[in-house]
CSV table of C-alpha atoms and ligand atoms in Angstrom, one decimal:
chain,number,residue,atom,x,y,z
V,247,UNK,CA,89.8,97.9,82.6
V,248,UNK,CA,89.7,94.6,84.2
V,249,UNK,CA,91.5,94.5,87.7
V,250,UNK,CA,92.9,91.2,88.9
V,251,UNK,CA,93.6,90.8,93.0
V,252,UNK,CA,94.4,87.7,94.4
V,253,UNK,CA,93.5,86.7,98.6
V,254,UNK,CA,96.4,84.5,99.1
V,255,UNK,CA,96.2,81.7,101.3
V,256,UNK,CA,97.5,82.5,105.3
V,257,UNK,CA,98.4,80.0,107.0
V,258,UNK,CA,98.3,81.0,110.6
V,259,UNK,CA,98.6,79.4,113.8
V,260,UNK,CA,99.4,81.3,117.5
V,261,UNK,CA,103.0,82.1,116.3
V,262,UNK,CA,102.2,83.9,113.0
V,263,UNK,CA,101.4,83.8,109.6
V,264,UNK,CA,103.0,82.4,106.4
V,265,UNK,CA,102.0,82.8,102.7
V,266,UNK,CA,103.8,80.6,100.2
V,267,UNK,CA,103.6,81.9,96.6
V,268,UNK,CA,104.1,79.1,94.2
V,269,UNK,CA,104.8,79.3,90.1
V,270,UNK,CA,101.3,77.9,88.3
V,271,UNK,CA,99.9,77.3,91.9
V,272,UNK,CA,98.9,81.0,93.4
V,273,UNK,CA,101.0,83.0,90.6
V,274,UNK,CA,99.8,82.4,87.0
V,275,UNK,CA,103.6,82.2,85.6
V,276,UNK,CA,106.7,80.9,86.4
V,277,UNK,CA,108.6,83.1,88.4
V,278,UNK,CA,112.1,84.1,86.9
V,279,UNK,CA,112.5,87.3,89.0
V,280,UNK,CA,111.8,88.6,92.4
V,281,UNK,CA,112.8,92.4,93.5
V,282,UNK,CA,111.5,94.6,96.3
V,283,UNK,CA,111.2,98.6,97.2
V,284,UNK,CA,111.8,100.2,100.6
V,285,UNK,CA,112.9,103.2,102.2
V,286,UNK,CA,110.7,104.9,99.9
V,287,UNK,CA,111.4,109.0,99.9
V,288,UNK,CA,107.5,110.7,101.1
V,289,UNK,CA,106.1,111.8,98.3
V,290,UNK,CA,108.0,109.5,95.9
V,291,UNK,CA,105.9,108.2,93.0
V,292,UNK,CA,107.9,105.7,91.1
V,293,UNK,CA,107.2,103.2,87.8
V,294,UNK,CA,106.0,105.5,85.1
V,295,UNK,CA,106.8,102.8,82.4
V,296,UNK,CA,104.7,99.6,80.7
V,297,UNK,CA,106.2,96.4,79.8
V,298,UNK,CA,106.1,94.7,76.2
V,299,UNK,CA,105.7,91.2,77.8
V,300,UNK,CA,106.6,91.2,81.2
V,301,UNK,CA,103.8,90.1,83.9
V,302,UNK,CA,103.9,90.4,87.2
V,303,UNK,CA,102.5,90.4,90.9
V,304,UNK,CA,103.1,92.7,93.7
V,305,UNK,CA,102.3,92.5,96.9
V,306,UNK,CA,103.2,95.0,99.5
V,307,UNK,CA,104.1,92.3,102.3
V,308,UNK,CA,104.6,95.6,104.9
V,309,UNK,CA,103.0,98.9,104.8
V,310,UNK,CA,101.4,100.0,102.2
V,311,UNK,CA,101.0,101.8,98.7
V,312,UNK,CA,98.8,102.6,96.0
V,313,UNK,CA,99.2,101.8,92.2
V,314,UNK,CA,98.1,103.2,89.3
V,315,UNK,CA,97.0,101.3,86.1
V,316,UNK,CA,96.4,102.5,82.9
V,317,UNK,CA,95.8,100.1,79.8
V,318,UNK,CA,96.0,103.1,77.4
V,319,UNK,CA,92.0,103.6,77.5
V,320,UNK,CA,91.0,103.8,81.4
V,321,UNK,CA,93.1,104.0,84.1
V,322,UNK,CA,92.6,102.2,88.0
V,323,UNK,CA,94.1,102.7,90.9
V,324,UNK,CA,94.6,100.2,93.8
V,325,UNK,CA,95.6,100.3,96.9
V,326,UNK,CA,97.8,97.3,98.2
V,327,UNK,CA,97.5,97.3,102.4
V,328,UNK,CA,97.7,93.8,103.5
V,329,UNK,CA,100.3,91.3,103.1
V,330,UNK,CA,98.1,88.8,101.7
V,331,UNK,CA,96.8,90.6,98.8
V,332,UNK,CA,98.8,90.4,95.3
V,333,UNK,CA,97.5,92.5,92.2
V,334,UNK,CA,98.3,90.8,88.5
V,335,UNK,CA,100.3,93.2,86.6
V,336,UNK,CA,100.1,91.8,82.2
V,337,UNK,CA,101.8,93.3,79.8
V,338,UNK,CA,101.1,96.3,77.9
V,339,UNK,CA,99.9,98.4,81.6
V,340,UNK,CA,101.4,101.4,82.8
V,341,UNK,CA,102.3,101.7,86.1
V,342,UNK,CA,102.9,104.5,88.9
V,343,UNK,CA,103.2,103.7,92.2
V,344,UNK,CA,102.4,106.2,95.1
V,345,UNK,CA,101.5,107.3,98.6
V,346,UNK,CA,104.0,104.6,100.5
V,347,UNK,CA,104.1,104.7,104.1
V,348,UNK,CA,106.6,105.3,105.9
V,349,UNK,CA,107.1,101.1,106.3
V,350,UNK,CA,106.5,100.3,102.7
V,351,UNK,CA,108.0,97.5,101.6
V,352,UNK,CA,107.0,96.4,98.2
V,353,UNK,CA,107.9,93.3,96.9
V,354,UNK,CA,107.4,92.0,93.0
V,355,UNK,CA,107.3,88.4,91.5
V,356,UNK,CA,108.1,88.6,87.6
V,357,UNK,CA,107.7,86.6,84.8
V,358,UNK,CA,111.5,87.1,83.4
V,359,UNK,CA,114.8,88.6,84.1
V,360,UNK,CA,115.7,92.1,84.5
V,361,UNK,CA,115.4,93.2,80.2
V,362,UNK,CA,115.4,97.2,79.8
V,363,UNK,CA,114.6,96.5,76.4
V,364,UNK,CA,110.8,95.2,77.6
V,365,UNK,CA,110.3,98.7,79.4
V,366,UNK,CA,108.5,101.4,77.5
V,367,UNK,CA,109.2,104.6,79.3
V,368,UNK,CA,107.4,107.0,77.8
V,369,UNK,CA,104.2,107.5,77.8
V,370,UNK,CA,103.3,108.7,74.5
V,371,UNK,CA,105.3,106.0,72.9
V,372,UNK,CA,103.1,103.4,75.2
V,373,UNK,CA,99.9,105.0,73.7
V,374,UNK,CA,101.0,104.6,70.5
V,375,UNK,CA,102.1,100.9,71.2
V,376,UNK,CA,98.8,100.1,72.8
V,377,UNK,CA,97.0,101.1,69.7
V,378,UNK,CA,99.0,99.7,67.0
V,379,UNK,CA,98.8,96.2,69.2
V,380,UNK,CA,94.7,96.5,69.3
V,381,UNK,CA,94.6,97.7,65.4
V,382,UNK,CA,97.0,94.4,65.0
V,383,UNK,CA,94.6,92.1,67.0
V,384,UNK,CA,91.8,93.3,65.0
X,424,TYD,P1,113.5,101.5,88.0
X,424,TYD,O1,113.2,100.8,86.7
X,424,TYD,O2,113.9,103.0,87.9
X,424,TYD,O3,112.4,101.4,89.0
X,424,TYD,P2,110.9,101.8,88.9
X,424,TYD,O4,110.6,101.9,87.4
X,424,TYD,O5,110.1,100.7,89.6
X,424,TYD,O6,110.7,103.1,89.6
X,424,TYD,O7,114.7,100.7,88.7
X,424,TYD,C1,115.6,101.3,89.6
X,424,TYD,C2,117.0,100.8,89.3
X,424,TYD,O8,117.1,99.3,89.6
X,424,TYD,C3,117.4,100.9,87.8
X,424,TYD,O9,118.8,101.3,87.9
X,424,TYD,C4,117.3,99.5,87.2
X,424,TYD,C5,117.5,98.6,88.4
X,424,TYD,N1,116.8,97.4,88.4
X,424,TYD,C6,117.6,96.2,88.3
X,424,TYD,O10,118.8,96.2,88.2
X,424,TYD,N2,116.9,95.0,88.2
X,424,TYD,C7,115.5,94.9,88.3
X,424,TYD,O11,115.0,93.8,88.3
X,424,TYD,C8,114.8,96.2,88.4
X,424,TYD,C9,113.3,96.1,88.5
X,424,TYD,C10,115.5,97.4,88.4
C-alpha cells in the first residue's frame, strides 16, 4: 500500500521553530476538525477502526508513536518521531496506534466533524467493506 508522509516546512530562527499547517496549502483538505492524545497509558494501543470518508493527518508534535495501516490487503506501519512530519490518513484505512512514549502527544487534523456513523469498528465488517467498495469500482 501506498504510504503518504509529508516534511512540513520549519521555520526556525535562534528562538525556536514554528510549523503552520494550512487547509489546501500543506494539508490536502479543508480542515473541519482538530483533536489530540496524551497521557497515553504504556502499553496502550488505541484506533482499531477505519473511516467511510474521513481523511486525515497526524502528527505527533511531542514524543513519539507508531501507527499501523492496513488497506484491507497489506498492512504498514510508521513511526511518527518528529514534529515536523505528518502522515495522510484516506478513507477506507484501519488504524492502531502504538508504542507512545511517555511524552506522546499526538495531535490530528480531520477532514469533518466528530460523525460515529463514519467509523467502522470492526474489523471484519471493514474487510468486507473494503471489498464490496473495489468489486464496486471495478
Ligand atoms: P475513540 O474513538 O475511542 O478514540 P480512538 O479510536 O482514537 O482510540 O475516542 C475516544 C472518545 O473521544 C470517545 O468517547 C469519542 C470521543 N471523541 C470525540 O468526542 N470527538 C472526536 O473528535 C473524537 C476523535 C473522539
Amino acid at each position: 500500500m501506498k504510504v503518504t508522509t509529508y516534511e512540513f516546512e520549519e521555520h526556525g530562527d535562534d528562538r525556536g521553530i514554528l510549523i503552520a499547517l494550512e487547509e489546501y496549502k500543506n494539508v490536502p483538505f479543508n480542515i473541519r476538525r482538530c483533536y489530540y492524545m496524551y497521557n497515553t497509558q504504556p502499553g496502550v494501543r488505541r484506533g482499531f477502526h477505519a473511516h467511510k470518508s474521513l481523511e486525515q493527518i497526524l502528527v505527533c508534535v511531542s514524543g513519539s508513536c507508531k501507527i499501523l495501516l492496513d488497506d484491507g490487503q497489506s498492512k504498514e506501519t510508521v513511526l511518527l518521531d518528529r514534529p515536523n512530519k505528518g502522515l495522510y490518513i484516506a478513507h477506507n484505512i484501519w488504524r492502531e496506534m502504538f508504542d507512545f512514549s511517555d511524552n506522546a502527544v499526538l495531535m490530528v487534523l480531520a477532514s469533518k466533524l466528530y460523525d460515529e456513523s463514519d467509523y467502522i469498528r470492526s474489523y471484519d465488517e471493514f474487510l468486507q467493506y473494503v471489498q464490496t467498495q473495489r468489486t464496486e469500482e471495478n
